[in-house]
Tab-separated table of C-alpha atoms in Angstrom:
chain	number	residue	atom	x	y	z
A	1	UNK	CA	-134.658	247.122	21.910
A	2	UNK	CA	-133.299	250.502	20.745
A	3	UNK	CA	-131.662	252.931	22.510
A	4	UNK	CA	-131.605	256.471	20.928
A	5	UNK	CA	-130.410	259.860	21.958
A	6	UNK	CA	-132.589	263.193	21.241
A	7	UNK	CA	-136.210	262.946	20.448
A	8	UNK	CA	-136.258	261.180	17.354
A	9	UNK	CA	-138.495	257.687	18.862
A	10	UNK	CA	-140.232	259.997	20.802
A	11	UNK	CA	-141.384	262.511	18.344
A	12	UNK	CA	-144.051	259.679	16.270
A	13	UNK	CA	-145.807	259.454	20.044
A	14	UNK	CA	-145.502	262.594	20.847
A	15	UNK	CA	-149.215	263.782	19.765
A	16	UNK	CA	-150.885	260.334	21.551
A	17	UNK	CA	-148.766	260.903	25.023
A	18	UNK	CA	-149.864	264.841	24.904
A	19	UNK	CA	-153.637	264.417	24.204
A	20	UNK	CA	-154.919	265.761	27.191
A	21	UNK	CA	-153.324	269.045	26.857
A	22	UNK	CA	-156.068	271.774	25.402
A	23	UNK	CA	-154.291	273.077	22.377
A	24	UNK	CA	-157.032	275.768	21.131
A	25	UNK	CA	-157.424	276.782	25.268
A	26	UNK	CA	-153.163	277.498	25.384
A	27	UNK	CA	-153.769	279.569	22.275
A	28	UNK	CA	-156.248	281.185	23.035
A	29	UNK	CA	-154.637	282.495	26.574
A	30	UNK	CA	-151.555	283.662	24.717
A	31	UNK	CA	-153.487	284.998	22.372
A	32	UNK	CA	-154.752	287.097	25.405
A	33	UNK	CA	-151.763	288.045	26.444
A	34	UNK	CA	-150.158	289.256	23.078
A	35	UNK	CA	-153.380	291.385	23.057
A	36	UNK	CA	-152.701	293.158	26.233
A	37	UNK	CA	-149.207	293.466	25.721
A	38	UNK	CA	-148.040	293.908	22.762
A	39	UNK	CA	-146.442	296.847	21.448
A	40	UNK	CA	-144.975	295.951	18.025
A	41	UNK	CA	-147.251	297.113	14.913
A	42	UNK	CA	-146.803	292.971	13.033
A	43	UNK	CA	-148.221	289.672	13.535
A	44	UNK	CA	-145.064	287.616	12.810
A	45	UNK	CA	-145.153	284.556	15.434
A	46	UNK	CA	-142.511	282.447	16.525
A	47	UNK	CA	-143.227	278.876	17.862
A	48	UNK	CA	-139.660	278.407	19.616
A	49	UNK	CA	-139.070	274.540	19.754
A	50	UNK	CA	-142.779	273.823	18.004
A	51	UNK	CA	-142.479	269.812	18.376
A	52	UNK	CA	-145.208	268.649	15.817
A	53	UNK	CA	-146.369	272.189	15.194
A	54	UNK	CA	-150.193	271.754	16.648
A	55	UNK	CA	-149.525	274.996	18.829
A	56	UNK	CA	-147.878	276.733	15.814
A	57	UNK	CA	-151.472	275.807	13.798
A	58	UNK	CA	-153.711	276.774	16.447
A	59	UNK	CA	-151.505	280.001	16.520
A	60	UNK	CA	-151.516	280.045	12.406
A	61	UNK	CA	-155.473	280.005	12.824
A	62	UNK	CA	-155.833	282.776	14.961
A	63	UNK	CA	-154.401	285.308	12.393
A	64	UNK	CA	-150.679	285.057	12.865
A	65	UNK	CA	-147.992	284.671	10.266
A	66	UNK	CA	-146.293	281.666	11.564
A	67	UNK	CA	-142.453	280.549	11.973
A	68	UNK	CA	-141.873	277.259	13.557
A	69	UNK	CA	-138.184	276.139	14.730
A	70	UNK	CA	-137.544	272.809	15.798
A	71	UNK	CA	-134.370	271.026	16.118
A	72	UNK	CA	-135.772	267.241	15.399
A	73	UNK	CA	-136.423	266.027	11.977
A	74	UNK	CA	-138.991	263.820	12.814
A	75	UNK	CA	-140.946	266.397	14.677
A	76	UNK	CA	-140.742	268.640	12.345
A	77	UNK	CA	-142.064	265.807	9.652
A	78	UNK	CA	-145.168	265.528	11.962
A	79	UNK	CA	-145.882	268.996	11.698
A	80	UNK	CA	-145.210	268.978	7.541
A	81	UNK	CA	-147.544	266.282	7.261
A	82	UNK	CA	-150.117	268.295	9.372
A	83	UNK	CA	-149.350	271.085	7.824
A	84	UNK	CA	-149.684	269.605	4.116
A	85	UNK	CA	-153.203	268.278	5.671
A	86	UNK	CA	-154.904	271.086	6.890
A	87	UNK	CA	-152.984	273.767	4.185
A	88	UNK	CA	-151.723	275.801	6.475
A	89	UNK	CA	-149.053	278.928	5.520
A	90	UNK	CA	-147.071	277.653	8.618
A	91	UNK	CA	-143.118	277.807	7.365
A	92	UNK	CA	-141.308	275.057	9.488
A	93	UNK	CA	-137.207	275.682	9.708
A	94	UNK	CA	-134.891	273.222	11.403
A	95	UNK	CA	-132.803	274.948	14.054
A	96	UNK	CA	-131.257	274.349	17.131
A	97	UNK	CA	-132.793	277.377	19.312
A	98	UNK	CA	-129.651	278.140	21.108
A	99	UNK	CA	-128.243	279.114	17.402
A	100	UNK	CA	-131.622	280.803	16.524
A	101	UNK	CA	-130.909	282.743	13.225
A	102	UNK	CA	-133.800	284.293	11.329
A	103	UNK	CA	-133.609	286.023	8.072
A	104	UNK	CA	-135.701	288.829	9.571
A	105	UNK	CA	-137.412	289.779	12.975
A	106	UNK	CA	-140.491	288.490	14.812
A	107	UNK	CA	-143.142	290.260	16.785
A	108	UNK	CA	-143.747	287.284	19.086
A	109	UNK	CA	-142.466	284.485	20.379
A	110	UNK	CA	-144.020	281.372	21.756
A	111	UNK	CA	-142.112	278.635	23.668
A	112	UNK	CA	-144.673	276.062	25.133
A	113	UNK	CA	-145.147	272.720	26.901
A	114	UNK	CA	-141.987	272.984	28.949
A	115	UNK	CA	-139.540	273.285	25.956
A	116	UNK	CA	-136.659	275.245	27.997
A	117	UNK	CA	-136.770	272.701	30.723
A	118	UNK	CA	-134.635	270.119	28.235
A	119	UNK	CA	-131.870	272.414	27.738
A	120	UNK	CA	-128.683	270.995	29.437
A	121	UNK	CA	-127.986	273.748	31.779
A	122	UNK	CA	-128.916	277.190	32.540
A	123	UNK	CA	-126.359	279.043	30.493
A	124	UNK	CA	-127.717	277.580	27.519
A	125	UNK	CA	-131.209	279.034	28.250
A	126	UNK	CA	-129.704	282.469	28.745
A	127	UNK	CA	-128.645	281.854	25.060
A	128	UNK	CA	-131.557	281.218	24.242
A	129	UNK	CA	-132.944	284.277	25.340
A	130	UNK	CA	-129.622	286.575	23.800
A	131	UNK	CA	-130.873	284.895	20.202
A	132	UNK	CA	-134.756	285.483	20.856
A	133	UNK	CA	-133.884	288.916	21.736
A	134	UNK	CA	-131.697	289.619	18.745
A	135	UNK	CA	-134.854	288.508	16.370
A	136	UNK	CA	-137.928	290.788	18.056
A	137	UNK	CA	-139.022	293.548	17.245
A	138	UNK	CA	-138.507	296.612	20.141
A	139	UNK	CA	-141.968	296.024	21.704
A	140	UNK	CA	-142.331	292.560	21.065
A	141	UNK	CA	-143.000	289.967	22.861
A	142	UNK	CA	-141.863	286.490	24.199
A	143	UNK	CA	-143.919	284.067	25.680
A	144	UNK	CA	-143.008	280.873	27.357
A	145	UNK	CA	-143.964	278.126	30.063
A	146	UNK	CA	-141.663	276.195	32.881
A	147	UNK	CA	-141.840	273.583	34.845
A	148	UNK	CA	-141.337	274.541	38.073
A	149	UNK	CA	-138.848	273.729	41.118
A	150	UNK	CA	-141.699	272.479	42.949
A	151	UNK	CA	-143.282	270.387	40.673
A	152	UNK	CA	-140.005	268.774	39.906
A	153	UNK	CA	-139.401	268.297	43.519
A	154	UNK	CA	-142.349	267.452	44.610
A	155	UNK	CA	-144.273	265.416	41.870
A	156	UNK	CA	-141.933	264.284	39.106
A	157	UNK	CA	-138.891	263.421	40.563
A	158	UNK	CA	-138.446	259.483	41.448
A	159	UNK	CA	-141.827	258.948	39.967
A	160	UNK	CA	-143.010	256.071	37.698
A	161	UNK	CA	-146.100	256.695	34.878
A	162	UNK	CA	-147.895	254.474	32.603
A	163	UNK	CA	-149.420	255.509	29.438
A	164	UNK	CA	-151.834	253.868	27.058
A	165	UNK	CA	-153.386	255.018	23.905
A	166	UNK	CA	-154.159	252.766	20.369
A	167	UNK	CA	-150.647	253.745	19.330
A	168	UNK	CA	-148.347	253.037	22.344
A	169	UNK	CA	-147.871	251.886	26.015
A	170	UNK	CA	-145.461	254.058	27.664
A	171	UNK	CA	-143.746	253.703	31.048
A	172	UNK	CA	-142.263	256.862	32.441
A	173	UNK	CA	-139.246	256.662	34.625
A	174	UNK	CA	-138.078	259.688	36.299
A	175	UNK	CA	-135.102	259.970	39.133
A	176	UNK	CA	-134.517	263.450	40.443
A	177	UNK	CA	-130.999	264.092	40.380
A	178	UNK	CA	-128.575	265.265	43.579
A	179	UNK	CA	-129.083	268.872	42.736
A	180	UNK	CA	-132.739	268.861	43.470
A	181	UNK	CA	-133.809	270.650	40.374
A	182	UNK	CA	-132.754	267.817	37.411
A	183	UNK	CA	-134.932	265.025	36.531
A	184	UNK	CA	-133.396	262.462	33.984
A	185	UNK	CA	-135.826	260.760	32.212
A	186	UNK	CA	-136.537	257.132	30.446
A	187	UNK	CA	-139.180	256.314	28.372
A	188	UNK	CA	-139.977	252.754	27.798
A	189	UNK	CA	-142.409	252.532	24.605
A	190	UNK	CA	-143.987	249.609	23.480
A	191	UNK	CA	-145.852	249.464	19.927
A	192	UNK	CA	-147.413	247.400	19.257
A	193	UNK	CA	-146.822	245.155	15.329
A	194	UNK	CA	-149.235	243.715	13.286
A	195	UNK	CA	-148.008	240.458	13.880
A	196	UNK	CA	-148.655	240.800	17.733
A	197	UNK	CA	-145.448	241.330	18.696
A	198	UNK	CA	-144.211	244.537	20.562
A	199	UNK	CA	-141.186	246.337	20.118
A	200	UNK	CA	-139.686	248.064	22.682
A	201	UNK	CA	-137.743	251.733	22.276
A	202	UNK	CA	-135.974	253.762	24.707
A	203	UNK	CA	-135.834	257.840	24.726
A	204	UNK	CA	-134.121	259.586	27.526
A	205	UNK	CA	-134.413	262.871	28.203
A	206	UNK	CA	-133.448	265.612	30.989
A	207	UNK	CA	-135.298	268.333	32.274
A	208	UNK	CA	-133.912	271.585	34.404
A	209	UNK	CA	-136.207	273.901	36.518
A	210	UNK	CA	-135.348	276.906	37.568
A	211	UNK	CA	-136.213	279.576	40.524
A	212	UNK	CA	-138.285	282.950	38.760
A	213	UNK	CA	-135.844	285.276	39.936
A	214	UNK	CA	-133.394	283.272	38.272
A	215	UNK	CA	-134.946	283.278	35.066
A	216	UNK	CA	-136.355	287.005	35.571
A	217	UNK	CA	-132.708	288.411	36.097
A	218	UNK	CA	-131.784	286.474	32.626
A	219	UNK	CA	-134.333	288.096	30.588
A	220	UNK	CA	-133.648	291.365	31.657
A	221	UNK	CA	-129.659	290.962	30.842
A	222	UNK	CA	-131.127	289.676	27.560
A	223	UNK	CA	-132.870	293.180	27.151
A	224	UNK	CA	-136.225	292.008	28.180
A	225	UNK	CA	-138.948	293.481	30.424
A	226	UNK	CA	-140.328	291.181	32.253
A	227	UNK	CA	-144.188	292.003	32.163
A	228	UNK	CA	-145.569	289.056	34.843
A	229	UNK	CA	-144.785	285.175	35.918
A	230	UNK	CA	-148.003	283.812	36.443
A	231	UNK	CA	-149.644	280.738	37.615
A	232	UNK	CA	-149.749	278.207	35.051
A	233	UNK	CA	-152.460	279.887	32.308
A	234	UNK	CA	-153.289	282.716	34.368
A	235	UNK	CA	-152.585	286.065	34.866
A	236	UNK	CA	-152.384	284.988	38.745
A	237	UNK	CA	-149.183	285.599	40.435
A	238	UNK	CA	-147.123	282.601	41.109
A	239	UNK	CA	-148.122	280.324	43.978
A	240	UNK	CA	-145.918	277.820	46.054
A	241	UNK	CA	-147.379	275.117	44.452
A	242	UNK	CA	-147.499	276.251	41.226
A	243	UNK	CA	-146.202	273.406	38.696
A	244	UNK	CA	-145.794	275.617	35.684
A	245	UNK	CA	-144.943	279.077	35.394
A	246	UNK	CA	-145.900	281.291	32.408
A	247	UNK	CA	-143.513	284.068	32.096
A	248	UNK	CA	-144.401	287.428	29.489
A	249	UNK	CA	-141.629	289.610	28.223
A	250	UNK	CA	-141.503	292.716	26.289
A	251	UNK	CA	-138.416	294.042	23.944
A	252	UNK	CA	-137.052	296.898	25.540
């Protein structure tokens, strides 16, 4: 067995244990929203903490000039490979986003598939939204999804999942933590060896949700307006049982 800290192990499952999630449909929302709301004149795009970079391509072929930041090397080896592949102008830049630091400014940003969650507290996510601020444009945009308190509460904490694709068999530990908002968790994955044999990994991770207001009341210290926090891909205001949150900002 080996134990590892970050999301090195977990970054060559990453595309087989997030199949289900609609890639082209995500895009296609945001694309929606930057649309309706956006006020810069460019079509530079962010992908804040793009994993494996399949949003950042879906993004890439909807017209945008791409930027993907990542702070693992071997997620951001998935996405070279893909991009390599399909020959897209994607350029990928290691970066831990709480140091974001850009040679030049963005129009968008895009921060998907519960990416602010992992951050260890909530004073690193205000960072995080200082540094995107400091990169767009006045009348750009930033984009990004939660998890919520509820669904952390209510459906992930002290939960156990199983996951099985060609690649790997996964079991997902979570334990919500004292404070009723952490959830710490393990990831047991099994591949499988072409002798027969498996070998057993370990990732653990830790995810924080947050109350709206709370994360509202950041933005706008940041020097963002916050446009809407909607019900998952929606334009629907947030519900009680809402398990992800989709919040739009503008530059002021």
């Amino acid at each position: 067995m080996q134990d590892t800290t970050g999301y090195e192990t977990f970054s060559f499952y990453y595309d087989a244990l997030t199949e289900n999630v609609n890639y082209p449909a995500r895009a296609a929302y945001f694309h929606t929203l930057i649309q309706e709301n956006l006020h810069a004149k460019g079509n530079v795009l962010l992908d804040l903490a793009c994993g494996t970079g399949t949003m950042a391509e879906e993004m890439a072929k909807l017209g945008y000039d791409v930027i993907g930041v990542d702070y693992s090397c071997g997620m951001l080896s998935q996405a070279m490979d893909k991009k390599m592949k399909h020959g897209l102008a994607i350029q990928y830049v290691q970066q831990d986003m709480r140091e974001l630091d850009l040679y030049g400014t963005v129009d968008v940003t895009i921060c998907t598939l519960d990416s602010l969650n992992h951050l260890p507290d909530f004073q690193d996510v205000c960072r995080v939204f200082q540094k995107v601020s400091e990169v767009t444009e006045p009348g750009g945009l930033f984009l990004f999804d939660m998890n919520t308190l509820y669904k952390h509460q209510v459906l992930l904490g002290d939960q156990v999942y199983l996951y099985e694709t060609e690649d790997v068999y996964c079991v997902w530990e979570n334990m919500l933590a004292e404070d009723g908002c952490t959830v710490e968790i393990t990831l047991h994955l099994f591949q499988q060896e072409p002798d027969g044999r498996y070998v057993r990994q370990e990732e653990h991770l830790t995810e924080r949700a947050y109350a709206p207001e709370q994360v509202e009341n950041a933005l706008k210290e940041a020097g963002f307006h916050v446009i809407g926090i909607y019900h998952a891909d929606t334009t629907e205001p947030l519900k009680q049982d809402s398990q992800r949150m989709v919040v739009a900002a503008r530059k002021e």
